[in-house]
Coordinates of C-alpha atoms in Angstrom, one line a residue:
Chain A
X334 CA 62.6 165.9 118.1
X335 CA 58.9 165.7 116.9
X336 CA 56.4 163.2 118.2
X337 CA 56.5 161.1 115.0
X338 CA 60.3 160.7 115.3
X339 CA 59.8 158.9 118.6
X340 CA 57.8 156.1 117.1
X341 CA 59.7 152.9 116.6
X342 CA 61.0 152.4 113.1
X343 CA 59.1 149.8 111.0
X344 CA 60.1 147.2 108.4
X345 CA 63.5 146.0 107.4
X346 CA 65.2 149.1 108.8
X347 CA 63.8 148.4 112.2
X348 CA 65.0 144.8 112.2
X349 CA 68.5 145.9 111.1
X350 CA 68.7 148.4 114.0
X351 CA 67.3 145.8 116.3
X352 CA 70.0 143.3 115.3
X353 CA 72.7 146.1 115.5
X354 CA 71.6 146.8 119.1
X355 CA 71.8 143.1 120.0
X356 CA 75.2 142.8 118.5
X357 CA 76.5 145.8 120.4
X358 CA 75.1 144.3 123.7
X359 CA 76.6 140.9 122.9
X360 CA 80.0 142.4 122.1
X361 CA 79.9 144.5 125.3
X362 CA 79.2 141.3 127.2
X363 CA 82.1 139.5 125.6
X364 CA 84.4 142.4 126.2
X365 CA 83.8 142.1 130.0
X366 CA 86.1 139.1 129.8
X367 CA 88.5 140.6 127.2
X368 CA 91.4 138.2 127.6
X369 CA 89.2 135.2 127.3
X370 CA 87.4 136.7 124.3
X371 CA 90.6 137.4 122.5
X372 CA 91.9 134.0 123.5
X373 CA 88.9 132.3 121.9
X374 CA 89.2 134.3 118.7
X375 CA 92.9 133.4 118.4
X376 CA 92.1 129.8 119.3
X377 CA 89.6 129.5 116.5
X378 CA 92.0 131.1 114.0
X379 CA 94.6 128.5 115.0
X380 CA 92.1 125.7 114.7
X381 CA 91.1 126.8 111.2
X382 CA 94.8 127.3 110.3
X383 CA 95.6 123.7 111.3
X384 CA 92.9 122.3 109.0
X385 CA 94.0 124.5 106.2
X386 CA 97.6 123.3 106.8
X387 CA 96.4 119.8 106.3
X388 CA 95.1 120.8 102.8
X389 CA 98.3 122.8 102.0
X390 CA 100.4 119.7 102.8
X391 CA 97.9 117.5 100.8
X392 CA 98.1 119.9 97.7
X393 CA 101.9 120.1 98.0
X394 CA 102.0 116.3 97.6
X395 CA 99.1 116.2 95.0
X396 CA 99.1 119.6 93.1
X397 CA 95.9 118.9 91.2
X398 CA 93.1 116.5 92.2
X399 CA 89.9 116.3 90.1
X400 CA 90.6 119.8 88.8
X401 CA 91.1 121.3 92.3
X402 CA 94.2 123.2 93.1
X403 CA 95.7 124.7 96.3
X404 CA 94.1 128.2 95.7
X405 CA 90.6 126.5 95.4
X406 CA 90.9 124.8 98.7
X407 CA 92.1 128.0 100.4
X408 CA 89.0 129.8 99.0
X409 CA 86.8 126.9 100.2
X410 CA 88.1 127.2 103.8
X411 CA 88.0 131.0 103.6
X412 CA 84.4 131.2 102.4
X413 CA 83.2 128.5 104.7
X414 CA 84.8 130.1 107.8
X415 CA 83.7 133.6 106.7
X416 CA 80.0 132.5 106.2
X417 CA 79.9 130.4 109.3
X418 CA 81.5 133.2 111.3
X419 CA 79.0 135.8 110.1
X420 CA 76.1 133.4 111.0
X421 CA 77.3 132.5 114.5
X422 CA 78.7 135.8 115.5
X423 CA 75.4 137.4 114.9
X424 CA 73.1 134.5 115.6
X425 CA 75.2 132.5 118.1
X426 CA 72.2 131.1 119.9
X427 CA 70.8 129.0 117.1
X428 CA 72.9 126.0 117.9
X429 CA 71.2 126.0 121.4
X430 CA 67.6 126.0 120.1
X431 CA 67.1 122.3 120.7
X432 CA 68.3 122.4 124.3
X433 CA 66.3 125.6 124.9
X434 CA 63.1 123.9 123.6
X435 CA 63.7 120.7 125.6
X436 CA 64.4 122.5 128.9
X437 CA 61.3 124.8 128.4
X438 CA 63.5 127.9 128.4
X439 CA 61.7 129.3 125.3
X440 CA 59.1 130.9 127.5
X441 CA 61.5 133.8 128.1
X442 CA 61.6 134.7 124.4
X443 CA 57.8 134.4 123.9
X444 CA 56.9 137.5 125.8
X445 CA 59.0 139.8 123.7
X446 CA 57.2 142.0 121.1
X447 CA 59.4 141.1 118.2
X448 CA 59.9 138.1 115.9
X449 CA 60.6 135.2 118.3
X450 CA 63.1 133.4 116.2
X451 CA 65.1 136.5 115.5
X452 CA 65.1 137.4 119.2
X453 CA 66.2 133.9 120.2
X454 CA 68.9 133.7 117.5
X455 CA 70.5 137.0 118.1
X456 CA 70.5 136.9 121.9
X457 CA 73.9 135.3 122.1
X458 CA 77.2 135.7 120.3
X459 CA 79.6 132.8 119.6
X460 CA 82.9 134.4 120.4
X461 CA 84.9 131.8 118.5
X462 CA 82.9 132.7 115.3
X463 CA 84.5 136.1 115.3
X464 CA 87.8 134.2 114.8
X465 CA 86.3 132.4 111.8
X466 CA 85.3 135.8 110.2
X467 CA 88.9 137.1 110.7
X468 CA 90.4 133.9 109.4
X469 CA 88.2 133.7 106.3
X470 CA 88.9 137.3 105.3
X471 CA 92.6 137.2 106.2
X472 CA 93.4 134.0 104.4
X473 CA 91.4 134.8 101.3
X474 CA 93.0 138.2 100.8
X475 CA 96.5 137.1 101.9
X476 CA 96.8 133.8 100.1
X477 CA 94.4 133.9 97.1
X478 CA 95.1 137.6 96.2
X479 CA 91.8 138.1 94.4
X480 CA 90.8 140.5 91.7
X481 CA 88.2 143.2 92.8
X482 CA 85.4 141.1 91.1
X483 CA 86.5 137.9 92.9
X484 CA 86.6 139.8 96.2
X485 CA 83.0 141.0 95.7
X486 CA 81.9 137.5 94.7
X487 CA 83.6 136.1 97.8
X488 CA 81.9 138.5 100.2
X489 CA 78.5 137.9 98.5
X490 CA 79.0 134.1 98.6
X491 CA 80.0 134.4 102.3
X492 CA 76.7 136.1 103.1
X493 CA 74.8 133.4 101.2
X494 CA 76.8 130.7 103.1
X495 CA 75.8 132.3 106.3
X496 CA 72.1 132.1 105.3
X497 CA 72.6 128.4 104.5
X498 CA 74.1 127.7 107.9
X499 CA 71.4 129.7 109.6
X500 CA 68.5 128.0 107.8
X501 CA 69.9 124.5 108.1
X502 CA 70.8 124.9 111.8
X503 CA 67.4 126.3 112.7
X504 CA 65.5 123.5 110.8
X505 CA 67.5 120.7 112.4
X506 CA 67.2 122.2 115.9
X507 CA 63.5 122.7 115.3
X508 CA 63.2 118.9 115.3
X509 CA 63.2 119.2 119.1
X510 CA 59.6 120.6 118.9
X511 CA 58.6 117.2 117.5
X512 CA 61.1 114.7 118.7
X513 CA 61.8 116.1 122.1
X514 CA 65.4 115.4 123.0
X515 CA 66.9 116.1 119.6
X516 CA 70.1 117.9 120.7
X517 CA 72.4 115.1 119.6
X518 CA 70.7 114.7 116.3
X519 CA 70.8 118.4 115.5
X520 CA 74.4 118.7 116.6
X521 CA 75.4 115.8 114.4
X522 CA 73.4 117.2 111.4
X523 CA 75.2 120.5 111.8
X524 CA 78.6 118.8 112.1
X525 CA 77.7 116.8 108.9
X526 CA 77.0 119.9 107.0
X527 CA 80.2 121.5 108.1
X528 CA 82.2 118.4 107.3
X529 CA 80.9 117.9 103.8
X530 CA 81.1 121.7 103.1
X531 CA 84.9 121.8 103.9
X532 CA 85.9 119.1 101.4
X533 CA 86.3 119.8 97.6
X534 CA 83.1 119.2 95.7
X535 CA 85.1 117.3 93.0
X536 CA 85.5 114.2 95.2
X537 CA 81.8 113.6 95.4
X538 CA 79.7 112.2 92.6
X539 CA 76.5 110.2 91.9
X540 CA 73.9 109.9 94.6
X541 CA 76.2 111.7 97.2
X542 CA 76.2 114.8 95.0
X543 CA 72.4 114.7 94.8
X544 CA 72.2 114.5 98.6
X545 CA 74.6 117.4 98.9
X546 CA 72.4 119.6 96.8
X547 CA 69.2 118.7 98.6
X548 CA 69.1 117.1 102.1
X549 CA 72.5 118.4 103.3
X550 CA 73.1 121.6 101.2
X551 CA 76.9 121.4 101.5
X552 CA 77.2 121.1 97.7
X553 CA 76.2 124.8 97.4
X554 CA 79.1 125.7 99.7
X555 CA 81.9 123.4 98.5
X556 CA 81.3 124.3 94.8
X557 CA 81.8 128.1 95.4
X558 CA 85.6 128.1 94.9
X559 CA 85.3 126.6 91.4
X560 CA 81.9 127.7 90.2
X561 CA 81.8 131.2 91.6
X562 CA 85.2 132.6 92.5
X563 CA 87.5 130.9 89.9
X564 CA 85.1 130.5 86.9
X565 CA 81.9 132.5 87.6
X566 CA 78.8 130.5 86.6
X567 CA 75.8 132.7 86.8
X568 CA 73.4 129.8 86.9
X569 CA 75.1 128.2 89.9
X570 CA 75.3 131.5 91.7
X571 CA 71.5 132.0 91.1
X572 CA 71.0 128.5 92.5
X573 CA 73.1 129.3 95.5
X574 CA 71.1 132.5 96.2
X575 CA 67.8 130.6 95.7
X576 CA 68.8 127.9 98.1
X577 CA 69.8 130.4 100.7
X578 CA 66.5 132.3 100.4
X579 CA 64.6 129.0 100.4
X580 CA 66.4 127.8 103.6
X581 CA 65.8 131.1 105.4
X582 CA 62.1 131.1 104.6
X583 CA 61.7 127.4 105.3
X584 CA 63.5 127.7 108.7
X585 CA 61.2 130.5 109.7
X586 CA 58.1 128.5 108.7
X587 CA 59.3 125.3 110.3
X588 CA 60.2 127.1 113.5
X589 CA 56.8 128.8 113.7
X590 CA 55.1 125.5 113.1
X591 CA 57.1 124.0 115.8
X592 CA 56.3 126.8 118.1
X593 CA 52.6 125.9 117.9
X594 CA 53.5 122.5 119.4
X595 CA 55.6 124.0 122.1
X596 CA 54.4 123.5 125.6
X597 CA 55.6 125.8 128.3
X598 CA 57.5 124.3 131.2
X599 CA 56.3 127.1 133.6
X600 CA 59.9 127.4 134.4
X601 CA 60.8 130.1 137.0
X602 CA 64.3 131.3 136.7
X603 CA 66.5 134.3 137.1
X604 CA 68.4 135.7 134.2
X605 CA 71.4 137.9 135.0
Chain B
X688 CA 115.9 88.7 156.4
X689 CA 114.5 92.1 157.6
X690 CA 115.5 93.8 154.3
X691 CA 113.8 91.0 152.3
X692 CA 110.7 91.5 154.4
X693 CA 110.7 95.2 153.8
X694 CA 111.1 94.7 150.1
X695 CA 108.2 92.2 150.2
X696 CA 106.0 94.7 152.0
X697 CA 106.9 97.4 149.5
X698 CA 106.0 95.2 146.6
X699 CA 102.7 94.3 148.4
X700 CA 101.9 98.0 148.9
X701 CA 102.7 98.7 145.3
X702 CA 100.5 95.9 144.1
X703 CA 97.7 97.1 146.4
X704 CA 98.1 100.6 144.9
X705 CA 98.0 99.2 141.4
X706 CA 95.0 97.1 142.2
X707 CA 93.1 100.3 143.3
X708 CA 93.7 101.9 139.9
X709 CA 93.0 98.8 138.0
X710 CA 89.7 98.6 139.8
X711 CA 88.9 102.2 138.8
X712 CA 89.7 101.3 135.2
X713 CA 87.4 98.3 135.4
X714 CA 84.5 100.4 136.9
X715 CA 85.0 103.0 134.1
X716 CA 84.8 100.3 131.4
X717 CA 81.7 98.8 133.0
X718 CA 80.0 102.2 133.2
X719 CA 80.8 102.9 129.6
X720 CA 79.5 99.5 128.6
X721 CA 76.3 100.0 130.5
X722 CA 75.6 103.0 128.2
X723 CA 77.0 101.3 125.1
X724 CA 74.1 102.2 122.8
X725 CA 74.2 105.8 123.9
X726 CA 78.0 105.8 123.3
X727 CA 77.7 104.3 119.8
X728 CA 74.9 106.7 118.8
X729 CA 77.1 109.6 119.9
X730 CA 79.8 108.2 117.6
X731 CA 77.8 107.8 114.5
X732 CA 79.4 110.9 113.1
X733 CA 82.4 108.6 112.5
X734 CA 80.5 107.1 109.6
X735 CA 80.4 110.5 107.8
X736 CA 84.1 111.1 108.5
X737 CA 85.0 107.7 107.1
X738 CA 82.7 108.1 104.1
X739 CA 84.4 111.4 103.2
X740 CA 87.8 109.9 103.6
X741 CA 86.9 107.1 101.3
X742 CA 85.7 109.6 98.6
X743 CA 88.8 111.7 99.0
X744 CA 91.4 108.9 98.8
X745 CA 89.6 106.9 96.1
X746 CA 89.7 110.1 94.0
X747 CA 93.3 110.8 94.9
X748 CA 94.5 107.2 94.0
X749 CA 92.5 107.3 90.7
X750 CA 93.7 110.8 89.8
X751 CA 97.4 109.9 90.5
X752 CA 97.0 106.5 88.8
X753 CA 99.1 105.0 91.5
X754 CA 98.8 101.6 93.3
X755 CA 100.8 102.9 96.2
X756 CA 101.3 106.4 97.7
X757 CA 103.9 107.0 100.3
X758 CA 104.3 103.3 100.7
X759 CA 100.6 102.7 101.4
X760 CA 98.1 100.9 99.1
X761 CA 94.6 102.4 99.1
X762 CA 93.4 99.6 101.5
X763 CA 96.3 100.4 103.9
X764 CA 95.7 104.1 103.7
X765 CA 92.0 103.9 104.5
X766 CA 92.5 101.4 107.4
X767 CA 95.3 103.7 108.6
X768 CA 92.8 106.6 108.7
X769 CA 90.1 104.5 110.3
X770 CA 92.4 103.4 113.1
X771 CA 93.8 106.9 113.5
X772 CA 90.3 108.4 113.7
X773 CA 89.1 105.7 116.1
X774 CA 92.0 106.5 118.4
X775 CA 91.5 110.3 118.1
X776 CA 87.8 110.2 118.8
X777 CA 88.2 107.9 121.8
X778 CA 90.7 110.2 123.6
X779 CA 88.9 111.7 126.6
X780 CA 89.3 115.4 127.2
X781 CA 91.3 114.9 130.4
X782 CA 92.7 118.4 130.3
X783 CA 89.3 120.0 130.3
X784 CA 88.2 117.7 133.2
X785 CA 91.3 118.7 135.3
X786 CA 90.7 122.3 134.4
X787 CA 87.1 122.1 135.7
X788 CA 88.2 120.2 138.9
X789 CA 90.8 122.9 139.7
X790 CA 88.4 125.8 139.0
X791 CA 85.4 124.3 140.8
X792 CA 87.4 123.2 143.8
X793 CA 86.4 119.5 143.2
X794 CA 90.2 118.8 143.4
X795 CA 90.1 119.5 147.1
X796 CA 87.7 116.6 147.6
X797 CA 90.1 114.3 145.7
X798 CA 93.0 115.3 147.9
X799 CA 91.3 113.6 150.9
X800 CA 90.8 110.3 149.1
X801 CA 93.2 107.4 149.4
X802 CA 94.5 107.7 145.8
X803 CA 96.7 110.0 143.8
X804 CA 94.5 112.4 141.8
X805 CA 96.5 112.2 138.5
X806 CA 96.7 108.4 138.6
X807 CA 93.0 108.1 139.4
X808 CA 92.2 110.2 136.3
X809 CA 94.7 108.2 134.3
X810 CA 92.8 105.0 135.2
X811 CA 89.5 106.6 134.3
X812 CA 91.0 108.0 131.0
X813 CA 92.2 104.5 130.0
X814 CA 88.9 102.9 130.7
X815 CA 87.0 105.4 128.6
X816 CA 89.7 105.4 125.9
X817 CA 89.7 101.7 125.5
X818 CA 85.9 101.3 125.3
X819 CA 85.8 104.3 122.9
X820 CA 88.5 102.9 120.7
X821 CA 86.8 99.6 120.1
X822 CA 83.4 101.3 119.7
X823 CA 84.7 103.7 117.1
X824 CA 86.7 101.0 115.4
X825 CA 83.6 98.9 115.0
X826 CA 81.8 101.8 113.2
X827 CA 84.8 103.2 111.2
X828 CA 86.0 99.7 110.4
X829 CA 82.5 98.7 109.0
X830 CA 82.5 101.6 106.6
X831 CA 86.1 100.9 105.4
X832 CA 85.6 97.2 105.2
X833 CA 82.6 97.8 102.9
X834 CA 84.6 100.2 100.8
X835 CA 88.0 98.4 100.4
X836 CA 87.8 95.1 102.2
X837 CA 89.2 93.6 105.4
X838 CA 92.0 95.2 107.4
X839 CA 95.6 94.5 106.3
X840 CA 96.7 93.3 109.8
X841 CA 98.2 90.1 111.1
X842 CA 97.9 88.8 114.7
X843 CA 101.5 90.1 115.4
X844 CA 100.9 93.5 113.9
X845 CA 97.6 93.9 115.8
X846 CA 99.2 92.9 119.1
X847 CA 102.2 95.2 118.7
X848 CA 100.0 98.0 117.3
X849 CA 97.7 97.7 120.3
X850 CA 100.7 97.8 122.7
X851 CA 101.9 100.9 121.0
X852 CA 98.4 102.4 121.1
X853 CA 98.3 101.9 124.9
X854 CA 101.6 103.8 125.2
X855 CA 100.1 106.5 122.8
X856 CA 97.1 106.9 125.1
X857 CA 99.4 107.2 128.1
X858 CA 101.4 109.8 126.4
X859 CA 98.3 111.8 125.4
X860 CA 96.9 111.6 129.0
X861 CA 100.1 112.9 130.6
X862 CA 100.5 115.7 128.1
X863 CA 96.9 116.7 128.7
X864 CA 97.4 116.4 132.5
X865 CA 100.3 118.9 132.2
X866 CA 98.1 121.3 130.3
X867 CA 95.1 120.9 132.5
X868 CA 97.0 121.4 135.7
X869 CA 98.2 124.7 134.4
X870 CA 94.8 125.9 135.5
X871 CA 96.3 126.6 138.9
X872 CA 98.0 129.6 137.3
X873 CA 96.3 130.4 134.0
X874 CA 92.9 132.2 133.8
X875 CA 91.7 130.2 130.8
X876 CA 93.6 127.1 129.5
X877 CA 91.1 126.4 126.7
X878 CA 93.2 128.0 123.9
X879 CA 96.2 125.8 124.9
X880 CA 94.0 122.7 124.9
X881 CA 92.7 123.6 121.5
X882 CA 96.2 124.2 120.2
X883 CA 97.4 120.9 121.6
X884 CA 94.5 119.0 120.1
X885 CA 95.0 120.6 116.7
X886 CA 98.8 120.1 116.6
X887 CA 98.2 116.5 117.7
X888 CA 95.7 116.0 114.9
X889 CA 97.9 117.5 112.2
X890 CA 101.5 116.7 113.2
X891 CA 100.4 113.4 114.8
X892 CA 99.6 112.0 111.4
X893 CA 95.9 111.5 112.1
X894 CA 94.7 113.0 108.8
X895 CA 97.7 112.2 106.7
X896 CA 100.5 109.7 107.2
X897 CA 103.8 111.4 108.0
X898 CA 105.4 109.9 104.8
X899 CA 103.3 112.3 102.8
X900 CA 104.6 115.4 104.6
X901 CA 107.4 117.5 103.0
X902 CA 110.8 116.1 104.2
X903 CA 111.7 118.9 106.7
X904 CA 108.3 118.9 108.3
X905 CA 108.2 115.1 108.4
X906 CA 111.5 115.0 110.4
X907 CA 110.1 117.5 112.9
X908 CA 106.8 115.7 113.2
X909 CA 108.5 112.4 113.7
X910 CA 110.5 113.8 116.6
X911 CA 107.7 115.6 118.4
X912 CA 105.7 113.8 121.1
X913 CA 102.5 114.4 119.0
X914 CA 104.1 112.3 116.2
X915 CA 104.2 109.2 118.5
X916 CA 100.4 109.4 119.3
X917 CA 98.8 108.3 116.0
X918 CA 101.4 107.6 113.3
X919 CA 103.5 105.1 115.2
X920 CA 100.8 102.8 116.5
X921 CA 98.6 103.0 113.5
X922 CA 101.4 102.3 111.1
X923 CA 102.4 99.3 113.2
X924 CA 98.8 98.0 112.7
X925 CA 98.7 98.3 108.9
X926 CA 102.3 98.0 107.9
X927 CA 104.5 96.4 110.5
X928 CA 108.2 96.9 110.5
X929 CA 109.9 95.7 113.6
X930 CA 112.8 98.2 113.6
X931 CA 110.3 101.1 113.2
X932 CA 108.1 99.6 115.9
X933 CA 111.1 99.5 118.3
X934 CA 111.9 103.1 117.5
X935 CA 108.3 104.2 118.1
X936 CA 108.1 102.4 121.5
X937 CA 111.4 103.9 122.6
X938 CA 110.3 107.4 121.6
X939 CA 106.9 106.9 123.2
X940 CA 108.5 105.7 126.5
X941 CA 110.9 108.7 126.6
X942 CA 108.1 111.2 126.0
X943 CA 105.8 109.5 128.6
X944 CA 108.6 109.8 131.2
X945 CA 109.1 113.5 130.3
X946 CA 105.3 114.3 130.6
X947 CA 104.8 112.2 133.8
X948 CA 107.7 114.1 135.4
X949 CA 106.3 117.5 134.1
X950 CA 102.7 116.8 135.2
X951 CA 103.9 115.6 138.6
X952 CA 106.0 118.7 139.1
X953 CA 103.1 121.0 138.1
X954 CA 100.7 119.0 140.3
X955 CA 102.9 119.2 143.4
X956 CA 103.5 122.9 142.9
X957 CA 99.8 123.5 142.2
X958 CA 98.5 121.5 145.2
X959 CA 100.6 123.7 147.5
X960 CA 98.4 126.6 146.3
X961 CA 95.1 124.9 147.1
X962 CA 93.3 126.7 149.9
X963 CA 90.6 124.5 151.5
X964 CA 87.9 126.3 153.4
X965 CA 85.2 124.5 155.4
X966 CA 81.5 125.1 155.0

């Protein structure tokens, strides 16, 4: 191997390999407690299945509501679980940012030579999120039986949904830099996004709809089954992609701005 | 005379025991009320849940063009959901607490105290559940009142509904206790806790009254213990039927006895495995 080959890779490729290594380490850590890990995955799949069962019962009683049918709600839960699962199985630490900032635990990540947010986000895997990925893919392919085009659109939408969850979670947790103890607020904001995202877009109108396409970007998620997978609307899809990119960029900027306000707690601790 | 005296002493002892647990309940309520604002701010998410329910069911009733669905008017349906959600969100995670106590060894401390550990937890559970229920109902009820008007309850339906809710809480606690105490044998009981909570949520009728279930599933759900936790008491609140209320209370009582017996059996067997070491 030449000297040049030993230099660390640069750019996007370097970050991809960086994330890949983190994922391998996180997975190896989870596999140390194999039974618990598998139990959590199955537990989350059961949890998602129970929610989906509610909708299946609902659509058995009311076959069409506001243009939504059973297949649409299955797609909604599948894409939501798939996107959420991708986000939190790779970046499982983002829903702990607020508590890390408040406790002064961020110091640990500041000494690393890479992007701080990426390091912080990828340093933990949410085991249950793997169950969400499995549930999303399984349910979509088993119950919706998509065409190849629908399958591609589903996977692309799932990745964009993951970006939305990442951006929104990082932004709400970054409030801790300004407000201090913002753990409850950020948790409730994340729960609000998930809650709105898992109900059919057709039931919301007027000002609520406006909020769901701005302040709480759940409208981009809960419109996917009808506006992307069932009847592809290129304009909506472009809007979904733009919103995802915007939230990723905004979350990075907001986190960096917050970081400038961060005060070290000079916390001494042992990490094992 | 002697026998009467013994009976009297027994009753006195039972009352003293009951007094101990009632005192624990009172202290839990007072503690929860001390942090009432904190508790209410934690429960603000109920506003979002209720708002979404209002949107869903307003759309459903409008789309169906029906004044009543499954025997419920829209006002009854939304108050049913508000009461169900208030109960669900106020149910403490007793199984997780027991699980922690067993794993951390905190249970060993409880064994030396002059109370029975499961009954101590039950008193604590009821204190937290009752304060949580009224706190949640204040928030959920405000949203629903604004959306569809006052609750469709009478003094009698509220009293009987509350009585049935107390039994539902008891049933939930003892079912959770049986699951939590399994920590004596199981490495990680969290999947079972999750499964129980989700079955309770779905088949208990928290998200949807059992009348809207397909017939076969409705019969199964109405028989299971989870079916007595939300649907029975909440239906009594919003649409009282005395025969149905009698049936609900009878089923609740039977399931409570089953779970008290099961939890006590598991507890006795588990405590025999406790190994206390000094230090």
